[in-house]
Coordinates of C-alpha atoms and ligand atoms in Angstrom, one line a residue:
Chain A
M19 CA -7.3 -31.3 -29.4
M20 CA -10.3 -30.0 -27.5
G21 CA -11.7 -32.2 -24.7
A22 CA -15.3 -32.5 -23.9
P23 CA -16.4 -30.1 -21.1
E24 CA -15.4 -31.5 -17.8
A25 CA -16.2 -30.1 -14.3
F26 CA -13.3 -28.8 -12.2
D27 CA -13.3 -31.2 -9.3
I28 CA -11.3 -29.4 -6.6
S29 CA -11.2 -32.5 -4.4
T30 CA -8.6 -34.1 -6.7
V31 CA -6.1 -31.5 -5.6
K32 CA -7.4 -30.9 -2.1
G33 CA -4.6 -30.3 0.4
M34 CA -2.1 -29.3 -2.4
K35 CA -0.5 -25.9 -2.2
F36 CA -0.1 -23.7 -5.3
F37 CA 1.9 -20.7 -6.3
D38 CA 0.7 -18.5 -9.2
P39 CA 3.9 -16.7 -10.3
H40 CA 2.1 -14.4 -12.8
V41 CA -1.3 -13.0 -12.1
H42 CA -2.6 -9.4 -12.3
M43 CA -4.8 -9.1 -9.2
T44 CA -5.3 -5.4 -9.6
S45 CA -7.9 -6.3 -12.3
R46 CA -9.5 -9.1 -10.3
T47 CA -12.2 -9.1 -7.6
T48 CA -12.2 -10.2 -4.0
D49 CA -14.3 -13.1 -5.0
D50 CA -11.4 -14.3 -7.1
Y51 CA -9.1 -14.0 -4.0
Q52 CA -11.5 -16.1 -2.0
A53 CA -11.8 -18.7 -4.7
M54 CA -8.0 -18.8 -5.1
A55 CA -7.5 -19.3 -1.4
D56 CA -10.1 -22.1 -1.3
A57 CA -8.4 -23.8 -4.2
G58 CA -5.0 -23.9 -2.4
I59 CA -3.2 -20.9 -3.8
V60 CA -1.0 -19.7 -0.9
A61 CA 1.2 -17.1 -2.7
L62 CA 1.4 -15.3 -6.0
I63 CA 3.5 -12.8 -8.0
E64 CA 1.9 -9.8 -9.6
P65 CA 4.1 -8.5 -12.4
A66 CA 3.8 -4.8 -13.2
F67 CA 2.1 -4.6 -16.6
W68 CA -0.2 -2.2 -18.4
L69 CA -3.8 -1.5 -17.5
G70 CA -5.4 -2.1 -20.9
Q71 CA -4.9 1.5 -21.8
P72 CA -1.7 3.5 -21.7
R73 CA -0.9 5.7 -18.7
T74 CA -0.4 9.3 -19.6
G75 CA 1.9 10.6 -16.8
L76 CA 4.6 9.6 -14.4
D77 CA 2.3 9.9 -11.4
S78 CA 0.0 7.1 -12.6
F79 CA 3.1 4.8 -12.9
R80 CA 4.1 5.8 -9.4
D81 CA 0.6 5.2 -8.1
Y82 CA 0.4 1.8 -9.8
Y83 CA 3.7 0.6 -8.5
S84 CA 2.7 1.8 -5.0
S85 CA -0.6 -0.1 -5.2
L86 CA 1.3 -3.3 -6.1
I87 CA 3.4 -3.1 -2.9
G88 CA 0.7 -1.5 -0.8
W89 CA -3.0 -1.9 -1.2
E90 CA -3.0 -5.0 -3.4
R91 CA -0.5 -6.7 -1.1
F92 CA -2.8 -5.9 1.9
R93 CA -5.9 -7.0 0.1
S94 CA -4.3 -10.3 -0.8
S95 CA -3.2 -10.8 2.8
Q96 CA -6.8 -10.6 4.0
F97 CA -7.4 -13.9 2.2
G98 CA -4.3 -15.5 3.5
I99 CA -2.5 -15.3 0.2
K100 CA 1.1 -13.9 0.2
H101 CA 1.5 -11.3 -2.5
Y102 CA 4.8 -10.5 -4.2
C103 CA 5.4 -8.4 -7.2
T104 CA 7.9 -7.7 -9.9
I105 CA 8.5 -4.1 -11.0
G106 CA 9.2 -2.9 -14.5
L107 CA 8.3 -0.8 -17.4
N108 CA 6.2 -2.9 -19.7
S109 CA 7.0 -3.3 -23.4
R110 CA 4.0 -1.5 -24.8
E111 CA 4.6 1.6 -22.8
A112 CA 8.3 1.6 -23.6
N113 CA 7.2 3.1 -26.9
N114 CA 6.2 6.4 -25.3
E115 CA 9.9 7.4 -25.0
S116 CA 9.6 10.7 -23.1
L117 CA 7.5 9.0 -20.4
A118 CA 9.6 5.8 -20.4
E119 CA 12.6 8.0 -19.7
Q120 CA 10.9 9.4 -16.5
V121 CA 9.7 5.9 -15.4
M122 CA 13.3 4.6 -15.6
E123 CA 14.2 7.3 -13.1
I124 CA 11.8 6.1 -10.4
L125 CA 12.2 2.4 -11.0
P126 CA 15.3 2.0 -8.7
L127 CA 13.2 3.5 -5.9
F128 CA 10.8 0.5 -6.2
V129 CA 12.9 -2.5 -7.1
Y130 CA 14.7 -2.6 -3.7
K131 CA 11.4 -2.6 -1.8
E132 CA 10.5 -5.5 0.4
G133 CA 8.6 -8.3 -1.4
V134 CA 9.7 -7.2 -4.8
V135 CA 11.0 -10.5 -6.3
G136 CA 12.2 -9.4 -9.7
I137 CA 12.2 -7.0 -12.6
G138 CA 9.2 -7.6 -14.7
E139 CA 7.4 -8.1 -16.8
I140 CA 9.7 -6.6 -19.4
G141 CA 10.6 -7.6 -23.0
F142 CA 9.0 -7.2 -26.4
D143 CA 5.6 -6.5 -27.7
D144 CA 5.9 -5.0 -31.2
Q145 CA 9.7 -5.6 -31.1
T146 CA 10.4 -1.9 -31.8
A147 CA 13.7 -0.2 -31.2
A148 CA 12.3 1.7 -28.2
E149 CA 11.2 -1.6 -26.7
E150 CA 14.7 -3.0 -27.1
K151 CA 16.3 0.1 -25.6
Y152 CA 14.2 -0.1 -22.4
Y153 CA 14.5 -3.9 -22.2
R154 CA 18.3 -3.5 -22.2
L155 CA 18.2 -0.7 -19.6
Q156 CA 16.1 -2.8 -17.3
L157 CA 18.3 -5.8 -17.7
E158 CA 21.2 -3.7 -16.5
L159 CA 19.1 -2.6 -13.5
A160 CA 18.4 -6.3 -12.7
K161 CA 22.1 -7.1 -12.9
E162 CA 22.9 -4.2 -10.6
A163 CA 20.2 -5.2 -8.1
G164 CA 20.9 -9.0 -8.4
M165 CA 17.3 -9.6 -9.3
P166 CA 15.6 -12.3 -11.3
V167 CA 13.9 -11.1 -14.5
Q168 CA 10.4 -12.0 -15.7
V169 CA 10.4 -11.7 -19.5
H170 CA 7.1 -11.2 -21.4
T171 CA 7.3 -12.7 -24.8
P172 CA 5.3 -11.2 -27.7
H173 CA 2.0 -12.7 -29.0
R174 CA 3.0 -11.9 -32.6
D175 CA 6.2 -13.3 -34.1
K176 CA 6.7 -15.1 -30.8
K177 CA 9.4 -17.5 -31.7
K178 CA 11.7 -14.8 -33.0
G179 CA 10.8 -12.5 -30.1
T180 CA 11.6 -15.1 -27.6
Q181 CA 15.0 -15.9 -29.2
R182 CA 15.9 -12.3 -29.3
S183 CA 14.9 -11.8 -25.7
M184 CA 17.3 -14.6 -24.6
D185 CA 20.1 -13.4 -26.8
I186 CA 20.0 -9.9 -25.4
A187 CA 19.8 -11.1 -21.8
L188 CA 22.9 -13.2 -22.4
E189 CA 24.6 -10.3 -24.1
H190 CA 24.2 -8.3 -20.9
G191 CA 25.9 -11.0 -19.0
L192 CA 22.9 -12.2 -17.1
D193 CA 22.7 -15.8 -15.8
P194 CA 19.9 -17.7 -17.6
Y195 CA 19.1 -19.3 -14.3
H196 CA 18.0 -15.8 -13.2
I197 CA 15.6 -15.3 -16.1
I198 CA 12.1 -16.6 -16.4
I199 CA 10.8 -16.6 -20.0
D200 CA 7.1 -16.3 -19.9
H201 CA 4.2 -17.2 -22.2
N202 CA 6.0 -20.1 -23.8
N203 CA 4.4 -22.6 -26.2
E204 CA 5.3 -25.8 -28.1
E205 CA 7.4 -23.8 -30.5
T206 CA 9.6 -22.1 -27.9
V207 CA 9.9 -24.4 -25.0
K208 CA 12.8 -26.6 -26.2
E209 CA 15.2 -23.8 -26.9
V210 CA 14.4 -21.9 -23.7
L211 CA 15.1 -25.0 -21.6
D212 CA 18.1 -26.0 -23.7
R213 CA 19.7 -22.6 -23.1
G214 CA 19.2 -22.9 -19.3
F215 CA 16.4 -20.4 -18.8
W216 CA 13.2 -21.0 -16.8
A217 CA 10.2 -21.7 -19.0
A218 CA 6.9 -20.3 -17.7
F219 CA 3.6 -21.2 -19.4
T220 CA 0.4 -19.1 -19.2
I221 CA -2.8 -21.0 -19.1
Y222 CA -5.1 -18.4 -20.7
P223 CA -8.2 -19.4 -22.6
F224 CA -8.2 -19.0 -26.4
T225 CA -5.0 -16.9 -26.8
K226 CA -2.1 -18.6 -25.0
M227 CA -1.7 -22.1 -23.6
G228 CA -4.5 -24.6 -22.9
N229 CA -4.0 -26.9 -20.0
E230 CA -4.4 -30.1 -22.0
R231 CA -1.5 -29.0 -24.1
M232 CA 0.3 -28.1 -20.9
V233 CA 0.0 -31.7 -19.7
E234 CA 1.6 -32.9 -22.9
I235 CA 4.5 -30.5 -22.6
V236 CA 5.3 -31.7 -19.1
K237 CA 5.0 -35.3 -20.3
Q238 CA 7.5 -34.6 -23.1
Y239 CA 10.0 -32.2 -21.3
G240 CA 9.7 -33.2 -17.7
A241 CA 9.1 -30.8 -14.8
E242 CA 12.6 -29.3 -14.4
R243 CA 12.6 -25.4 -14.8
I244 CA 9.0 -25.4 -16.0
M245 CA 6.3 -23.4 -14.2
V246 CA 2.6 -22.7 -14.8
N247 CA 0.8 -19.4 -14.3
S248 CA -2.6 -17.9 -15.1
A249 CA -1.5 -14.4 -16.1
A250 CA -5.1 -13.6 -15.3
D251 CA -5.9 -9.9 -15.9
W252 CA -8.6 -7.7 -17.2
G253 CA -9.3 -10.0 -20.1
I254 CA -11.3 -13.3 -20.2
S255 CA -8.9 -15.3 -18.1
D256 CA -9.0 -17.7 -15.1
P257 CA -7.4 -17.0 -11.7
L258 CA -7.8 -20.7 -10.9
A259 CA -5.7 -21.8 -14.0
V260 CA -2.9 -23.1 -11.8
P261 CA -5.0 -25.4 -9.5
K262 CA -7.1 -26.5 -12.5
T263 CA -4.1 -27.5 -14.4
A264 CA -2.8 -29.4 -11.4
A265 CA -6.1 -31.2 -11.2
L266 CA -5.9 -32.1 -14.9
M267 CA -2.4 -33.3 -14.6
K268 CA -3.5 -35.5 -11.7
M269 CA -6.3 -36.9 -13.8
R270 CA -3.9 -37.5 -16.7
G271 CA -1.5 -39.5 -14.5
L272 CA 1.4 -37.1 -13.9
S273 CA 3.2 -37.7 -10.6
D274 CA 2.5 -35.6 -7.6
Q275 CA 6.1 -34.7 -7.5
D276 CA 6.0 -33.3 -11.0
I277 CA 2.8 -31.5 -10.4
E278 CA 4.2 -29.9 -7.3
L279 CA 7.3 -28.7 -9.2
V280 CA 5.5 -27.0 -12.0
T281 CA 2.6 -25.5 -10.0
Y282 CA 4.5 -24.6 -6.8
R283 CA 8.2 -25.3 -6.2
N284 CA 9.9 -24.2 -9.3
A285 CA 8.6 -20.7 -9.2
I286 CA 9.7 -20.4 -5.6
T287 CA 13.2 -21.6 -6.4
A288 CA 13.5 -19.2 -9.3
F289 CA 12.2 -16.1 -7.6
A290 CA 13.7 -16.8 -4.2
Q291 CA 17.0 -15.7 -5.9
S292 CA 15.8 -12.2 -5.2
G293 CA 16.3 -12.8 -1.4
Q294 CA 12.8 -11.4 -1.0
L295 CA 10.8 -14.6 -1.1
D296 CA 10.6 -16.8 1.9
E297 CA 8.3 -19.8 1.9
A298 CA 7.9 -19.5 5.7
D299 CA 6.0 -16.3 5.1
F300 CA 3.2 -18.1 3.2
N301 CA 1.8 -19.4 6.4
A302 CA 1.6 -16.1 8.1
Q303 CA -2.1 -16.2 7.2
I304 CA -3.8 -13.0 8.2
D305 CA -0.7 -11.5 9.7
L306 CA -2.2 -8.5 11.5
T307 CA -3.5 -10.8 14.3
E308 CA -0.3 -11.3 16.2
K309 CA 1.3 -7.9 16.2
F310 CA 0.2 -6.6 19.6
E311 CA -0.9 -8.3 22.8
G312 CA -4.4 -8.4 23.9
N313 CA -6.2 -7.4 20.7
T314 CA -9.1 -9.1 18.9
I315 CA -8.7 -11.3 15.9
L316 CA -10.7 -9.1 13.5
R317 CA -8.7 -5.9 13.0
G318 CA -7.8 -3.3 10.5
G319 CA -10.4 -3.5 7.9
Q320 CA -10.5 -7.3 8.0
Q321 CA -13.9 -8.7 7.5
P322 CA -15.2 -12.1 8.4
R323 CA -15.8 -14.2 5.4
T324 CA -19.4 -14.2 4.3
D325 CA -21.3 -17.4 3.6
K326 CA -21.8 -17.1 -0.2
S327 CA -24.3 -19.9 -0.3
S328 CA -26.7 -18.0 1.9
I329 CA -29.4 -15.8 0.2
I330 CA -29.3 -13.6 3.4
I331 CA -26.7 -10.9 3.3
S332 CA -26.2 -9.4 6.7
Chain B
M28 CA 10.9 21.2 27.0
R29 CA 9.4 18.9 24.4
D30 CA 12.7 19.0 22.4
D31 CA 14.8 17.8 25.4
H32 CA 12.3 15.1 26.1
I33 CA 12.3 13.8 22.5
R34 CA 16.1 14.1 22.3
A35 CA 16.4 11.8 25.3
V36 CA 14.1 9.2 23.8
K37 CA 16.0 9.4 20.5
E38 CA 19.1 8.5 22.4
I39 CA 17.6 5.5 24.0
I40 CA 16.2 4.4 20.7
G41 CA 19.7 4.8 19.1
A42 CA 21.2 2.5 21.8
I43 CA 18.4 -0.1 21.3
V44 CA 19.0 -0.1 17.6
K45 CA 22.7 -0.6 18.1
N46 CA 22.1 -3.5 20.4
N47 CA 19.9 -5.2 17.9
I48 CA 21.9 -5.1 14.7
N49 CA 25.2 -6.7 13.6
L50 CA 28.4 -4.9 12.9
V51 CA 27.9 -4.8 9.2
A52 CA 24.5 -3.1 9.5
E53 CA 26.0 -0.7 12.1
K54 CA 28.8 0.2 9.8
W55 CA 26.3 0.7 6.9
L56 CA 24.2 3.0 9.0
E57 CA 27.2 4.9 10.2
D58 CA 28.4 5.5 6.6
F59 CA 25.0 7.0 5.9
I60 CA 25.2 9.3 8.9
L61 CA 28.6 10.5 7.9
A62 CA 27.6 11.0 4.3
T63 CA 27.7 14.5 3.0
D64 CA 24.8 14.0 0.6
Q65 CA 22.3 12.4 3.0
P66 CA 19.1 13.8 1.4
A67 CA 20.1 12.1 -1.9
Q68 CA 20.8 8.8 -0.2
L69 CA 18.0 8.7 2.3
A70 CA 15.5 7.0 0.1
K71 CA 17.7 4.0 -0.8
V72 CA 18.9 3.6 2.7
F73 CA 15.4 3.8 4.1
V74 CA 14.1 1.2 1.6
M75 CA 16.9 -1.3 1.9
L76 CA 17.2 -1.1 5.6
P77 CA 15.4 -4.4 6.5
R78 CA 17.9 -6.3 4.3
K79 CA 20.7 -5.0 6.6
T80 CA 18.9 -5.1 10.0
G81 CA 16.6 -8.1 9.6
K82 CA 13.1 -8.0 10.8
L83 CA 13.2 -9.7 14.2
P84 CA 11.4 -8.3 17.3
I85 CA 13.7 -6.1 19.3
A86 CA 15.3 -7.1 22.6
I87 CA 15.4 -4.4 25.2
T88 CA 17.1 -4.1 28.6
D89 CA 15.1 -3.4 31.8
D90 CA 16.8 0.0 32.1
Q91 CA 15.8 1.0 28.6
Q92 CA 12.3 -0.2 29.1
E93 CA 12.1 1.8 32.4
A94 CA 13.4 4.9 30.7
L95 CA 10.9 4.5 27.8
Q96 CA 8.1 3.9 30.2
A97 CA 8.9 7.1 32.1
A98 CA 9.0 9.1 28.8
G99 CA 5.7 7.6 27.6
F100 CA 7.1 5.5 24.8
S101 CA 7.1 2.0 26.3
Y102 CA 5.0 0.7 23.4
I103 CA 8.2 0.6 21.3
R104 CA 9.2 -2.6 22.9
N105 CA 6.7 -4.4 20.6
W106 CA 8.3 -3.3 17.4
T107 CA 10.6 -5.1 15.0
I108 CA 14.1 -3.9 14.5
D109 CA 13.5 -2.7 10.9
R110 CA 10.6 -0.5 12.1
L111 CA 12.6 0.9 15.0
A112 CA 15.8 1.5 12.9
R113 CA 13.7 3.3 10.2
V114 CA 12.2 5.5 12.8
W115 CA 15.5 6.2 14.4
L116 CA 17.0 7.0 10.9
L117 CA 14.2 9.6 10.2
A118 CA 14.4 11.0 13.7
G119 CA 18.1 11.9 13.2
F120 CA 17.8 13.1 9.7
D121 CA 17.1 16.9 10.0
Q122 CA 19.7 19.0 8.2
G123 CA 18.3 22.3 9.3
D124 CA 16.8 23.1 5.9
K125 CA 13.1 22.8 6.6
E126 CA 11.9 22.7 3.0
L127 CA 14.5 20.1 2.0
F128 CA 13.6 18.1 5.0
F129 CA 10.0 18.1 4.2
S130 CA 10.4 17.3 0.5
T131 CA 12.9 14.5 1.2
I132 CA 10.7 12.7 3.7
N133 CA 7.5 13.5 1.8
R134 CA 8.9 11.6 -1.2
L135 CA 9.2 8.5 1.0
F136 CA 5.5 8.7 1.9
L137 CA 4.6 8.9 -1.8
S138 CA 6.2 5.6 -2.7
A139 CA 6.0 3.7 0.6
E140 CA 5.1 0.0 0.7
V141 CA 3.2 -1.2 3.7
N142 CA 6.0 -1.7 6.2
E143 CA 7.6 1.6 5.1
A144 CA 4.4 3.4 5.6
V145 CA 4.0 1.9 9.1
A146 CA 7.5 3.1 10.0
L147 CA 6.9 6.6 8.5
Y148 CA 3.8 7.2 10.5
S149 CA 5.4 5.7 13.6
A150 CA 8.1 8.3 13.2
L151 CA 5.8 11.3 13.3
P152 CA 6.4 12.0 17.0
F153 CA 10.1 12.0 16.4
L154 CA 10.4 14.2 13.3
S155 CA 11.6 17.7 13.4
H156 CA 9.2 20.5 12.7
P157 CA 6.2 18.5 13.9
E158 CA 3.7 21.0 12.6
I159 CA 4.6 20.4 8.9
W160 CA 3.3 16.8 9.1
E161 CA -0.2 17.5 10.2
K162 CA -1.7 17.2 6.7
R163 CA 0.2 14.0 6.0
C164 CA -1.1 12.5 9.2
A165 CA -4.6 13.5 8.4
E166 CA -4.1 11.9 4.9
G167 CA -2.9 8.7 6.5
I168 CA -6.1 8.3 8.4
R169 CA -7.7 7.8 4.9
S170 CA -5.7 4.6 4.4
N171 CA -7.5 1.3 4.0
I172 CA -4.6 -0.7 5.2
G173 CA -5.0 -2.0 8.8
S174 CA -1.4 -1.9 9.9
V175 CA -0.9 1.6 8.6
L176 CA -4.0 2.8 10.5
E177 CA -2.7 1.1 13.6
A178 CA 0.6 2.9 13.3
I179 CA -1.3 6.2 13.3
M180 CA -4.0 5.4 15.8
E181 CA -2.6 3.1 18.4
N182 CA 0.1 4.2 20.8
N183 CA 1.1 7.2 18.7
P184 CA 1.2 10.6 20.5
Y185 CA 1.4 12.7 17.4
P186 CA -2.2 12.9 16.3
A187 CA -3.5 14.0 19.7
A188 CA -0.8 16.6 19.9
H189 CA -1.1 18.1 16.4
L190 CA -4.3 17.3 14.5
D191 CA -7.1 19.8 14.4
E192 CA -10.5 18.8 15.8
A193 CA -12.0 17.6 12.5
A194 CA -9.1 15.3 11.7
W195 CA -8.9 14.1 15.2
N196 CA -12.6 13.2 15.2
Q197 CA -12.2 11.4 11.9
L198 CA -9.4 9.4 13.4
V199 CA -11.5 8.3 16.4
L200 CA -14.6 7.5 14.3
K201 CA -12.5 5.5 11.8
A202 CA -10.9 3.6 14.7
F203 CA -14.3 2.4 15.7
F204 CA -15.2 1.6 12.1
T205 CA -12.1 -0.5 11.5
E206 CA -12.2 -2.1 14.9
K207 CA -9.0 -0.8 16.3
N208 CA -8.0 -1.1 19.9
I209 CA -9.7 2.1 21.1
S210 CA -8.0 2.2 24.5
L211 CA -4.6 2.4 22.8
I212 CA -5.4 5.8 21.2
A213 CA -3.1 8.3 22.9
G214 CA -4.9 11.4 24.3
L215 CA -8.3 9.8 23.8
D216 CA -9.9 11.3 26.9
Q217 CA -8.1 14.6 26.8
R218 CA -9.3 15.3 23.2
A219 CA -12.9 14.3 23.7
N220 CA -15.2 17.0 22.4
L221 CA -18.9 17.7 21.9
Q222 CA -18.8 17.4 18.1
L223 CA -17.2 14.0 18.3
A224 CA -19.7 12.9 21.0
L225 CA -22.6 13.9 18.7
T226 CA -21.1 12.1 15.7
L227 CA -20.5 8.9 17.8
V228 CA -24.1 9.0 19.0
D229 CA -25.3 9.1 15.4
Y230 CA -23.0 6.2 14.6
A231 CA -24.4 4.2 17.5
K232 CA -28.0 4.8 16.4
E233 CA -27.0 3.6 12.9
R234 CA -25.5 0.4 14.3
W235 CA -28.6 -0.3 16.3
A236 CA -30.8 0.3 13.3
A237 CA -28.7 -2.3 11.4
G238 CA -29.1 -4.8 14.3
R239 CA -25.4 -4.5 15.2
E240 CA -23.7 -4.0 18.6
V241 CA -22.1 -0.8 19.7
H242 CA -18.5 -0.8 21.0
P243 CA -18.7 -0.1 24.7
Q244 CA -15.7 2.3 24.6
L245 CA -17.8 4.6 22.4
W246 CA -19.7 5.8 25.5
R247 CA -16.5 6.8 27.2
L248 CA -16.3 9.7 24.7
V249 CA -20.0 10.6 25.0
G250 CA -20.6 10.7 28.8
K251 CA -19.1 14.1 29.6
F252 CA -21.2 15.8 26.9
T253 CA -24.5 14.4 28.0
N254 CA -27.4 16.8 27.4
A255 CA -31.1 16.3 26.9
E256 CA -30.7 15.0 23.3
I257 CA -27.9 12.6 24.0
F258 CA -29.7 11.4 27.1
E259 CA -32.5 10.2 24.9
T260 CA -30.1 8.0 23.0
L261 CA -28.5 6.7 26.2
K262 CA -32.0 5.7 27.4
T263 CA -32.5 3.7 24.1
G264 CA -29.2 1.9 24.7
L265 CA -30.1 1.1 28.3
Q266 CA -33.4 -0.4 27.2
H267 CA -31.6 -2.9 24.9
Y268 CA -30.6 -4.8 28.0
N269 CA -27.3 -5.8 26.5
Q270 CA -25.3 -6.1 29.7
I271 CA -22.0 -4.8 28.4
E272 CA -23.6 -1.9 26.6
Q273 CA -25.7 -1.0 29.7
R274 CA -22.7 -1.0 32.0
A275 CA -20.7 1.2 29.6
I276 CA -23.5 3.7 29.3
A277 CA -23.9 3.7 33.1
L278 CA -20.2 4.4 33.5
A279 CA -20.4 7.2 30.9
I280 CA -23.3 8.7 32.7
S281 CA -21.5 8.5 36.1
E282 CA -18.8 10.8 34.5
S283 CA -21.4 13.3 33.3
G284 CA -22.8 16.2 35.1
Y285 CA -26.3 15.7 33.8
Q286 CA -28.5 15.0 36.8
P287 CA -31.6 13.5 35.0
A288 CA -29.4 10.8 33.5
K289 CA -27.8 10.0 36.9
D290 CA -31.3 9.8 38.4
Y291 CA -32.4 7.5 35.6
I292 CA -29.5 5.1 36.2
S293 CA -30.5 4.8 39.8
T294 CA -33.6 3.0 38.6
F295 CA -31.5 0.1 37.5
P296 CA -30.4 -1.7 40.7
E297 CA -27.7 -3.8 39.0
L298 CA -26.1 -0.8 37.4
K299 CA -26.4 1.3 40.5
L300 CA -24.6 -1.5 42.5
A301 CA -21.8 -1.8 39.9
L302 CA -21.1 1.9 40.0
A303 CA -21.2 2.0 43.8
D304 CA -18.7 -0.8 44.3
G305 CA -16.2 0.8 42.0
S306 CA -15.6 -2.3 39.9
L307 CA -16.6 -0.6 36.7
N308 CA -13.9 1.2 34.7
W309 CA -13.0 1.6 31.1
N310 CA -10.3 -0.9 31.1
S311 CA -12.9 -3.6 32.1
F312 CA -14.3 -3.2 28.6
N313 CA -11.2 -4.2 26.7
P314 CA -11.5 -7.4 24.8
Ligands
LIG430 ZN1 1.2 -10.4 -17.5

């Protein structure tokens, strides 16, 4: 069901606020941040994932986690977007067991940090025994920390992988209301919702969900416990997937209330269970301005926005 | 002498912390202080602290403020409770084993998120064995994160007291680059030096070449070192007829011992007058 090319008319969603609960900003540019802010994205979650190639030592994990709560959080704040993250050992790299063992040791140091809203993204890729082992260990960590879990479901053999992810989470005594099952499709959505989990959908060109299909899913299943994300990363992906999907939903006649739930409110409700996500913080804007008395507005590496339509670069 | 001084400040900070947290948080902190395995527990307590203390700006009594003022730490009143409590926690942590102390706190630096890093650098003046943190402080100046730089550069007595000249000059130069509040740099005038003056003069010329303005406080660090070469640059600045820049350069020259520059200033009636009536001082250039 491919639609004819249609221009993204941002004016249809002007004034709406969006939350992208799954986007890998580490691999995106500042232009993306600017476009996201302009399109109404006020907050996002960056799940810890792999970088397209495996890391070879513990220090590169440590540096990566540190960048999620440090530099990337700051960079985002410069565009008025509140940046949260989830911390975890991703499924692909769970297969390097000697390294995975070391990563598990430093994870507790990171999961309690401010602005860490869950354990994620964890789960299955190849569905190997090692992946299962570290998925279980991290579920235990989530239970101990009282954190939501963001579950990455595999591309291959997705239906079985999704079922298995849910079974194991329940086996460990976790509340499905604390668990966000990601990258759903038409084949998985019903069971995820029926079992009481959150169902997240990734609007990602060619490989995952298209947003026309997304509209149909919300029409069929309603807006409760469903959320939309971009999962934009180093691949061909779109950091505006959430506002674009909202615009399409609007054009296709979904109610404003349902659109707000799946592109903003539901993700907040789910991840606020960490105690580390406060909607009031979204409006902090560029938060370095108010710290001390008598200082200028432009501080600390902040730059004024440049006029991109101008050929003159000063 | 320094130790007694810092100890007194730590005591005031402890009292402020206590006044600004609830009983549950107080008990939680006390448990940590009494723990026999503090080094093992420090990381978790340090990280989780805001969950116990909250993050509100601190309230402070007049007496406390007066005492802090006298000790040179009045800036603390602008902090939030999590920042102050973290600093206090680190300030009281020393177990006597210098190496363990270093490795335990250094580990916190290695995995710090933004607010943690701010607290860690804010704590430098209060840490035991101040000399062992010099490299860490110099490393912090390389940060790209505004609030982390502010914690090091603004109202922090550690850098001026402990950094070598190269690192100090880097701090000042970077403060101009990243548009920090220059007048909040502790020890700014005391640690002015010729090398820094020359670097700043080059920086000013670069700004002019790019058609950008020069921060007036920059000249404050140049004046004392005016020589024939620097004087040429000052003349260029005076001829830009940017009033703020002119006045700053005039003030800088008035603090120099270089007579040709002083004579030159006399040829600008407006500047001569401003210097004569005493209305010109470095605070008048703050935004
Ligand atoms: Zn992802």
